[in-house]
Amino acid sequence: MSESSSPVQGVVQVLTQSSDTLFLLLGAIMVFLMHAGFAFLEVGTVRRKNQVNALVKILADFGVSALAYFFIGYWVAYGGHFFSSAETLSQGNGYELVKFFFLMTFAAAIPAIVSGGIAERARFYPILIATFLTVGLVYPFFEGIVWNGNFGIQAWFENSFGAGFHDFAGSVVVHGVGGWIALIAVIFLGMRKGRVRAGKHTNFAPSNIPFLALGAWILCVGWFGFNVMSAQSLDGISGLVALNSLMAMVGGIVVALIAGKNDPGFIHNGPLAGLVAICAGSDLMHPIGALITGGFAGGLFVYLFTYLQNNTTIDDVLGVWPLHGICGAWGGVAAGIFGQTALGGLGGVSLTVQFLGTVLGITVAVIGAVFVYGLLHKLTGLRLSEEDEFLGADLAIHKISSINED
């Protein structure tokens, strides 16, 4: 019986591996598509003279991110490398290779997040150097702690508090880290020229609401690959993750609609705020908990972005620190609240650990960003000249406008 079943077991194993590989590949493609969402969200928000730069920057960042993660970041996070034969690398239907692709698209989200905050006044090549350093070193350092158990921190959490830091799809690991890195970059760059007139803050209107909306829609669709396919295998897929992602997105929409007083920019960023917040606990929460988590995130984004734009010198063009940094941190903590069985969650999570892990992620991001952007600020400068900023990044950097006037 065992001899006859052995070939059957082999076939089943091959089919399972192939199915998991295909599943994760589709997830990687969906997250890759999200970078188009980042691009169009930025294109629609910046002034017309900076639209080409937004598109080029996102794609160039992706290419640099892939190299940084391939040669350095993946090794820092997981101890893996690609310096072996193609035959060895492709064993098991190449599942590990597709897993790298999937994780790399997460890593590449870091500079895509930062890009929206520093838009309209950043120099091109110094920012690409910052991308290489943050994706190669800063982000994977924290990623490895949370998702690979590096440095024994997760083990310490479990021994001390009975649970590790839970971040299923990256509220803190990806969005929180990206948002806090962006805050430091924005502070180093300073405000755009013309934002303060006669002692009062002036907000530049988005150049193209349809492009902004298109970017938000692409991100929303891709996010279901970001969250659901973080299971990384078919047997781990959860309808709960999908429903929780949906409910958090809806909560973000409705609250941003009310708090934002029908402003299309807020309405299209509301669902993104909800989706950022639900990443960490999407596999644990009850859908009502997810709805509350997303709704609170939508309100957080509207009020904090409005306050920053009207009352501070923090000129965060797309509001990426409120959206990713603050809502990501809220998501990490919310997993420890609504993941509890007393509130309908699945349990196995500690609020204390969620708070400590979130603070750790913020600390790593801030220290890493201060080093990277501070070093580049001293060595090369980060900001366009006043003349180039007035001319616009499209003509100053790329020598072409987004619209042919002929």
Coordinates of C-alpha atoms in Angstrom, one line a residue:
M1 CA 0.0 0.0 0.0
S2 CA 2.8 2.4 0.9
E3 CA 4.7 1.7 -2.3
S4 CA 1.7 2.4 -4.5
S5 CA 0.7 5.5 -2.6
S6 CA 4.2 7.0 -2.9
P7 CA 3.8 8.2 -6.5
V8 CA 0.5 9.6 -5.7
Q9 CA 1.9 11.5 -2.7
G10 CA 4.7 12.8 -5.0
V11 CA 2.1 14.1 -7.5
V12 CA 0.1 15.7 -4.8
Q13 CA 3.2 17.4 -3.4
V14 CA 4.2 18.8 -6.8
L15 CA 0.7 20.1 -7.4
T16 CA 0.6 21.7 -4.0
Q17 CA 4.0 23.4 -4.6
S18 CA 3.0 24.5 -8.1
S19 CA -0.4 25.9 -6.8
D20 CA 1.3 27.8 -4.0
T21 CA 3.9 29.2 -6.4
L22 CA 1.2 30.4 -8.8
F23 CA -0.9 31.8 -5.9
L24 CA 2.1 33.8 -4.6
L25 CA 3.1 34.9 -8.1
L26 CA -0.4 36.4 -8.6
G27 CA -0.1 38.1 -5.3
A28 CA 3.3 39.6 -6.3
I29 CA 1.8 40.8 -9.6
M30 CA -1.1 42.5 -7.7
V31 CA 1.3 44.3 -5.3
F32 CA 3.5 45.2 -8.3
L33 CA 0.4 46.8 -9.9
M34 CA -0.1 48.9 -6.7
H35 CA 3.0 50.9 -7.7
A36 CA 1.0 52.2 -10.6
G37 CA -1.5 53.3 -8.0
F38 CA 1.2 55.1 -6.1
A39 CA 2.3 56.8 -9.3
F40 CA -1.1 58.0 -10.4
L41 CA -2.1 59.1 -6.9
E42 CA 1.0 61.3 -6.9
V43 CA 0.5 62.5 -10.5
G44 CA -3.0 63.6 -9.7
T45 CA -2.0 65.4 -6.5
V46 CA 1.1 67.4 -7.5
R47 CA 1.0 70.4 -9.8
R48 CA 1.2 69.8 -13.5
K49 CA 4.8 70.9 -13.8
N50 CA 5.8 67.9 -11.6
Q51 CA 3.8 65.1 -13.1
V52 CA 6.5 63.6 -15.3
N53 CA 8.8 63.5 -12.4
A54 CA 6.3 61.7 -10.2
L55 CA 5.9 58.9 -12.9
V56 CA 9.6 58.6 -13.5
K57 CA 10.5 58.6 -9.8
I58 CA 8.1 55.8 -8.9
L59 CA 9.4 53.5 -11.6
A60 CA 13.1 54.4 -11.1
D61 CA 12.6 53.8 -7.4
F62 CA 11.2 50.3 -8.1
G63 CA 14.2 49.4 -10.2
V64 CA 16.7 50.6 -7.6
S65 CA 14.7 48.9 -4.8
A66 CA 14.8 45.6 -6.7
L67 CA 18.6 45.7 -6.9
A68 CA 19.0 46.8 -3.3
Y69 CA 16.7 44.0 -2.0
F70 CA 18.1 41.4 -4.4
F71 CA 21.8 41.9 -3.4
I72 CA 21.5 43.2 0.2
G73 CA 18.0 43.5 1.7
Y74 CA 16.8 39.9 1.3
W75 CA 20.0 38.7 2.9
V76 CA 19.7 41.2 5.8
A77 CA 16.1 40.1 6.5
Y78 CA 16.2 36.4 5.8
G79 CA 19.8 35.4 5.3
G80 CA 19.0 34.3 1.7
H81 CA 21.0 35.0 -1.4
F82 CA 21.0 34.1 -5.1
F83 CA 24.7 33.2 -5.6
S84 CA 24.0 29.6 -6.7
S85 CA 23.1 27.8 -9.9
A86 CA 19.8 28.4 -11.6
E87 CA 19.1 24.7 -11.2
T88 CA 19.4 25.0 -7.4
L89 CA 17.4 28.2 -7.2
S90 CA 14.5 26.8 -9.2
Q91 CA 13.9 23.7 -7.0
G92 CA 10.4 23.3 -5.7
N93 CA 9.0 25.0 -8.8
G94 CA 10.8 28.1 -7.8
Y95 CA 8.6 28.9 -4.9
E96 CA 11.4 30.7 -3.0
L97 CA 12.1 32.8 -6.0
V98 CA 8.5 33.9 -6.3
K99 CA 8.4 34.5 -2.5
F100 CA 11.4 36.9 -3.1
F101 CA 9.4 38.7 -5.8
F102 CA 6.5 39.0 -3.5
L103 CA 8.5 40.4 -0.6
M104 CA 10.5 42.7 -2.9
T105 CA 7.3 44.4 -4.0
F106 CA 6.6 45.1 -0.3
A107 CA 10.1 46.5 0.1
A108 CA 9.7 48.7 -3.0
A109 CA 6.6 50.2 -1.4
I110 CA 8.9 52.1 1.1
P111 CA 10.3 54.6 -1.5
A112 CA 6.9 54.7 -3.2
I113 CA 5.4 55.9 0.1
V114 CA 8.3 58.4 0.6
S115 CA 7.9 59.8 -2.9
G116 CA 4.5 61.2 -2.2
G117 CA 5.8 63.2 0.8
I118 CA 8.9 64.7 -0.8
A119 CA 7.3 65.6 -4.2
E120 CA 7.9 68.8 -6.1
R121 CA 11.3 69.8 -4.6
A122 CA 13.5 66.8 -4.3
R123 CA 16.6 66.2 -6.4
F124 CA 16.5 63.0 -8.4
Y125 CA 19.7 61.0 -7.9
P126 CA 20.2 61.7 -4.2
I127 CA 16.7 60.3 -3.6
L128 CA 17.6 57.2 -5.6
I129 CA 20.6 56.7 -3.4
A130 CA 18.4 57.1 -0.3
T131 CA 16.1 54.5 -1.9
F132 CA 18.9 52.0 -2.2
L133 CA 20.0 52.5 1.4
T134 CA 16.6 52.4 3.0
V135 CA 15.5 49.3 1.0
G136 CA 18.8 47.6 1.3
L137 CA 19.4 48.2 5.0
V138 CA 16.8 50.1 7.1
Y139 CA 13.6 48.4 6.0
P140 CA 14.9 44.8 6.0
F141 CA 16.5 45.2 9.4
F142 CA 13.0 45.6 11.0
E143 CA 11.4 43.2 8.5
G144 CA 13.8 40.5 9.6
I145 CA 13.0 41.1 13.3
V146 CA 9.2 40.7 12.8
W147 CA 8.9 38.2 10.0
N148 CA 12.0 36.1 10.5
G149 CA 12.6 36.3 14.2
N150 CA 16.0 38.0 13.9
F151 CA 17.9 39.0 17.0
G152 CA 15.6 37.1 19.3
I153 CA 13.2 40.0 19.8
Q154 CA 10.1 38.0 18.9
A155 CA 11.2 35.2 21.1
W156 CA 11.7 37.6 24.0
F157 CA 8.2 39.0 23.4
E158 CA 6.7 35.5 23.5
N159 CA 8.6 34.5 26.6
S160 CA 7.8 37.8 28.5
F161 CA 4.2 38.5 27.4
G162 CA 3.0 35.2 25.9
A163 CA 2.7 36.5 22.3
G164 CA 5.0 37.8 19.6
F165 CA 4.5 41.0 17.7
H166 CA 1.7 40.3 15.1
D167 CA 1.8 42.2 11.8
F168 CA 0.2 39.9 9.2
A169 CA 0.5 42.1 6.2
G170 CA 2.6 45.1 7.2
S171 CA 0.7 47.9 8.9
V172 CA 3.9 48.7 10.8
V173 CA 6.6 46.7 8.9
V174 CA 5.8 48.3 5.6
H175 CA 3.5 51.3 6.0
G176 CA 4.5 52.5 9.4
V177 CA 8.2 52.3 8.6
G178 CA 7.7 53.9 5.2
G179 CA 5.6 56.7 6.7
W180 CA 8.0 57.6 9.4
I181 CA 11.0 57.5 7.0
A182 CA 9.0 59.9 4.8
L183 CA 8.5 62.3 7.8
I184 CA 12.2 62.6 8.3
A185 CA 12.8 63.1 4.6
V186 CA 10.1 65.8 4.5
I187 CA 11.6 67.6 7.5
F188 CA 15.1 67.7 5.9
L189 CA 13.6 69.0 2.6
G190 CA 11.5 71.8 4.2
M191 CA 8.5 73.5 2.7
R192 CA 7.8 74.1 -1.0
K193 CA 8.2 77.7 -2.1
G194 CA 5.0 79.7 -2.1
R195 CA 3.3 77.6 0.6
V196 CA 3.3 80.5 3.0
R197 CA 2.0 83.8 1.8
A198 CA 1.5 86.9 3.9
G199 CA 2.1 84.7 7.0
K200 CA -0.7 82.3 6.0
H201 CA -0.4 78.7 4.7
T202 CA -1.5 78.2 1.1
N203 CA -2.5 74.7 -0.1
F204 CA -1.8 73.9 -3.8
A205 CA -4.8 72.3 -5.5
P206 CA -4.4 68.8 -7.0
S207 CA -3.7 69.0 -10.7
N208 CA -5.8 66.1 -11.8
I209 CA -8.6 64.6 -9.7
P210 CA -9.3 61.8 -12.1
F211 CA -5.7 60.6 -12.0
L212 CA -5.8 60.9 -8.2
A213 CA -8.9 58.8 -8.1
L214 CA -7.4 56.2 -10.6
G215 CA -4.4 55.8 -8.3
A216 CA -6.6 55.3 -5.3
W217 CA -8.7 52.7 -7.1
I218 CA -5.6 50.8 -8.3
L219 CA -4.3 50.7 -4.8
C220 CA -7.6 49.5 -3.4
V221 CA -7.8 46.6 -5.8
G222 CA -4.1 45.6 -5.4
W223 CA -4.4 45.7 -1.6
F224 CA -6.4 42.5 -1.6
G225 CA -3.3 40.9 -3.0
F226 CA -1.2 42.7 -0.5
N227 CA -3.4 41.4 2.4
V228 CA -5.0 38.1 1.4
M229 CA -1.9 36.7 -0.3
S230 CA 0.3 37.5 2.6
A231 CA -0.8 34.0 3.6
Q232 CA 1.8 32.9 1.0
S233 CA 0.1 29.6 0.4
L234 CA -3.3 28.3 -0.7
D235 CA -3.9 26.4 2.5
G236 CA -3.3 29.5 4.5
I237 CA -5.8 31.7 2.5
S238 CA -8.5 33.3 4.7
G239 CA -11.8 34.7 3.7
L240 CA -11.6 36.6 7.0
V241 CA -8.7 38.6 5.8
A242 CA -10.6 39.5 2.6
L243 CA -13.8 40.6 4.5
N244 CA -11.8 42.5 7.1
S245 CA -9.9 44.3 4.4
L246 CA -13.2 45.2 2.7
M247 CA -14.8 46.4 6.0
A248 CA -11.8 48.5 7.0
M249 CA -11.8 50.1 3.5
V250 CA -15.5 50.9 3.8
G251 CA -15.0 52.4 7.3
G252 CA -12.2 54.6 5.9
I253 CA -14.4 55.8 3.0
V254 CA -17.4 56.7 5.1
V255 CA -15.6 58.5 7.9
A256 CA -13.4 60.4 5.4
L257 CA -16.5 61.3 3.5
I258 CA -18.1 62.9 6.6
A259 CA -14.9 64.3 8.2
G260 CA -13.6 65.6 4.9
K261 CA -16.8 67.3 4.0
N262 CA -17.1 65.8 0.5
D263 CA -13.5 66.7 -0.5
P264 CA -12.5 64.2 -3.3
G265 CA -8.9 64.1 -2.1
F266 CA -10.0 62.9 1.4
I267 CA -12.6 60.6 0.1
H268 CA -10.1 58.8 -2.1
N269 CA -7.5 58.6 0.6
G270 CA -10.0 57.4 3.2
P271 CA -10.1 53.8 2.0
L272 CA -6.3 53.8 1.8
A273 CA -6.1 54.8 5.4
G274 CA -8.4 52.0 6.4
L275 CA -6.5 49.5 4.4
V276 CA -3.2 50.6 5.9
A277 CA -4.6 50.1 9.4
I278 CA -6.1 46.7 8.8
C279 CA -3.0 45.0 7.4
A280 CA -1.6 44.0 10.9
G281 CA -4.7 42.4 12.3
S282 CA -6.7 41.4 9.2
D283 CA -6.3 37.7 10.0
L284 CA -7.4 38.2 13.7
M285 CA -10.2 40.7 14.0
H286 CA -14.0 40.4 13.8
P287 CA -15.3 42.3 10.7
I288 CA -17.0 44.9 13.0
G289 CA -13.6 45.5 14.7
A290 CA -12.1 45.9 11.2
L291 CA -14.8 48.5 10.4
I292 CA -14.0 50.5 13.5
T293 CA -10.3 50.2 12.8
G294 CA -10.7 51.5 9.3
G295 CA -13.1 54.2 10.2
F296 CA -10.8 55.6 13.0
A297 CA -7.9 55.6 10.5
G298 CA -10.0 57.5 8.0
G299 CA -10.7 60.2 10.6
L300 CA -7.1 60.2 11.8
F301 CA -5.9 60.9 8.3
V302 CA -8.3 63.8 7.5
Y303 CA -7.8 65.7 10.8
L304 CA -4.0 65.2 11.0
F305 CA -3.4 66.0 7.4
T306 CA -5.5 69.1 7.6
Y307 CA -3.7 70.3 10.8
L308 CA -0.2 69.7 9.3
Q309 CA -1.0 71.5 6.1
N310 CA -2.5 74.5 7.8
N311 CA -0.5 74.9 11.0
T312 CA 3.0 73.5 10.6
T313 CA 6.1 73.6 8.5
I314 CA 5.8 69.9 7.7
D315 CA 5.0 70.0 4.0
D316 CA 4.0 66.4 3.3
V317 CA 2.5 66.7 -0.2
L318 CA 0.3 63.6 -0.2
G319 CA 0.0 63.2 3.5
V320 CA 2.0 60.0 3.6
W321 CA 3.1 60.4 7.3
P322 CA -0.6 60.6 8.5
L323 CA -1.7 58.0 6.0
H324 CA 1.1 55.4 6.4
G325 CA 3.0 56.4 9.4
I326 CA 0.2 57.2 11.8
C327 CA -2.5 54.9 10.4
G328 CA 0.1 52.2 10.2
A329 CA 1.0 52.6 13.8
W330 CA -2.7 52.7 14.7
G331 CA -3.1 49.4 12.9
G332 CA -0.3 47.8 14.9
V333 CA -2.0 48.8 18.1
A334 CA -5.5 48.0 16.9
A335 CA -4.5 44.4 16.2
G336 CA -3.8 44.1 19.9
I337 CA -7.2 45.6 20.8
F338 CA -9.7 44.1 18.3
G339 CA -7.7 40.9 17.9
Q340 CA -8.7 39.9 21.5
T341 CA -11.3 37.2 21.9
A342 CA -13.3 39.5 24.2
L343 CA -14.0 41.7 21.2
G344 CA -14.7 38.9 18.8
G345 CA -11.2 38.4 17.6
L346 CA -9.3 35.1 17.4
G347 CA -6.9 36.0 20.2
G348 CA -3.2 35.0 20.6
V349 CA -2.1 38.7 20.6
S350 CA -0.9 41.0 23.3
L351 CA -1.8 44.7 23.4
T352 CA 1.5 45.4 25.3
V353 CA 3.6 43.6 22.6
Q354 CA 1.7 45.4 19.8
F355 CA 2.5 48.7 21.4
L356 CA 6.1 47.9 22.0
G357 CA 6.6 46.4 18.5
T358 CA 5.0 49.5 16.9
V359 CA 7.3 51.8 18.9
L360 CA 10.3 49.6 17.8
G361 CA 9.3 49.9 14.2
I362 CA 9.0 53.7 14.5
T363 CA 12.4 53.9 16.2
V364 CA 14.2 51.9 13.6
A365 CA 12.6 54.0 10.8
V366 CA 13.4 57.3 12.4
I367 CA 17.0 56.5 13.3
G368 CA 17.7 54.9 9.9
A369 CA 16.1 57.8 8.0
V370 CA 18.0 60.4 10.0
F371 CA 21.2 58.6 9.1
V372 CA 20.4 58.2 5.4
Y373 CA 18.8 61.5 4.6
G374 CA 21.0 63.4 7.0
L375 CA 24.1 62.0 5.4
L376 CA 22.9 62.8 1.9
H377 CA 21.7 66.3 3.0
K378 CA 25.3 67.0 4.1
L379 CA 27.1 65.3 1.2
T380 CA 25.0 66.1 -1.9
G381 CA 22.0 68.1 -0.9
L382 CA 18.5 66.8 -1.2
R383 CA 16.6 69.8 -2.6
L384 CA 16.3 71.4 -6.0
S385 CA 17.5 74.9 -6.4
E386 CA 14.9 77.7 -6.0
E387 CA 15.0 78.3 -9.8
D388 CA 14.5 74.6 -10.7
E389 CA 11.7 74.3 -8.2
F390 CA 10.0 77.3 -9.7
L391 CA 10.5 75.8 -13.2
G392 CA 9.2 72.4 -12.1
A393 CA 10.9 69.1 -11.7
D394 CA 9.6 67.9 -15.2
L395 CA 11.7 70.5 -17.1
A396 CA 14.4 70.9 -14.5
I397 CA 15.2 67.2 -14.2
H398 CA 13.7 65.4 -17.3
K399 CA 13.7 68.3 -19.8
I400 CA 10.1 67.6 -20.9
S401 CA 6.6 68.6 -19.9
S402 CA 3.7 66.3 -19.3
I403 CA 1.7 68.2 -21.9
N404 CA 2.8 69.2 -25.4
E405 CA 1.6 72.7 -25.9
D406 CA 2.2 72.6 -29.7

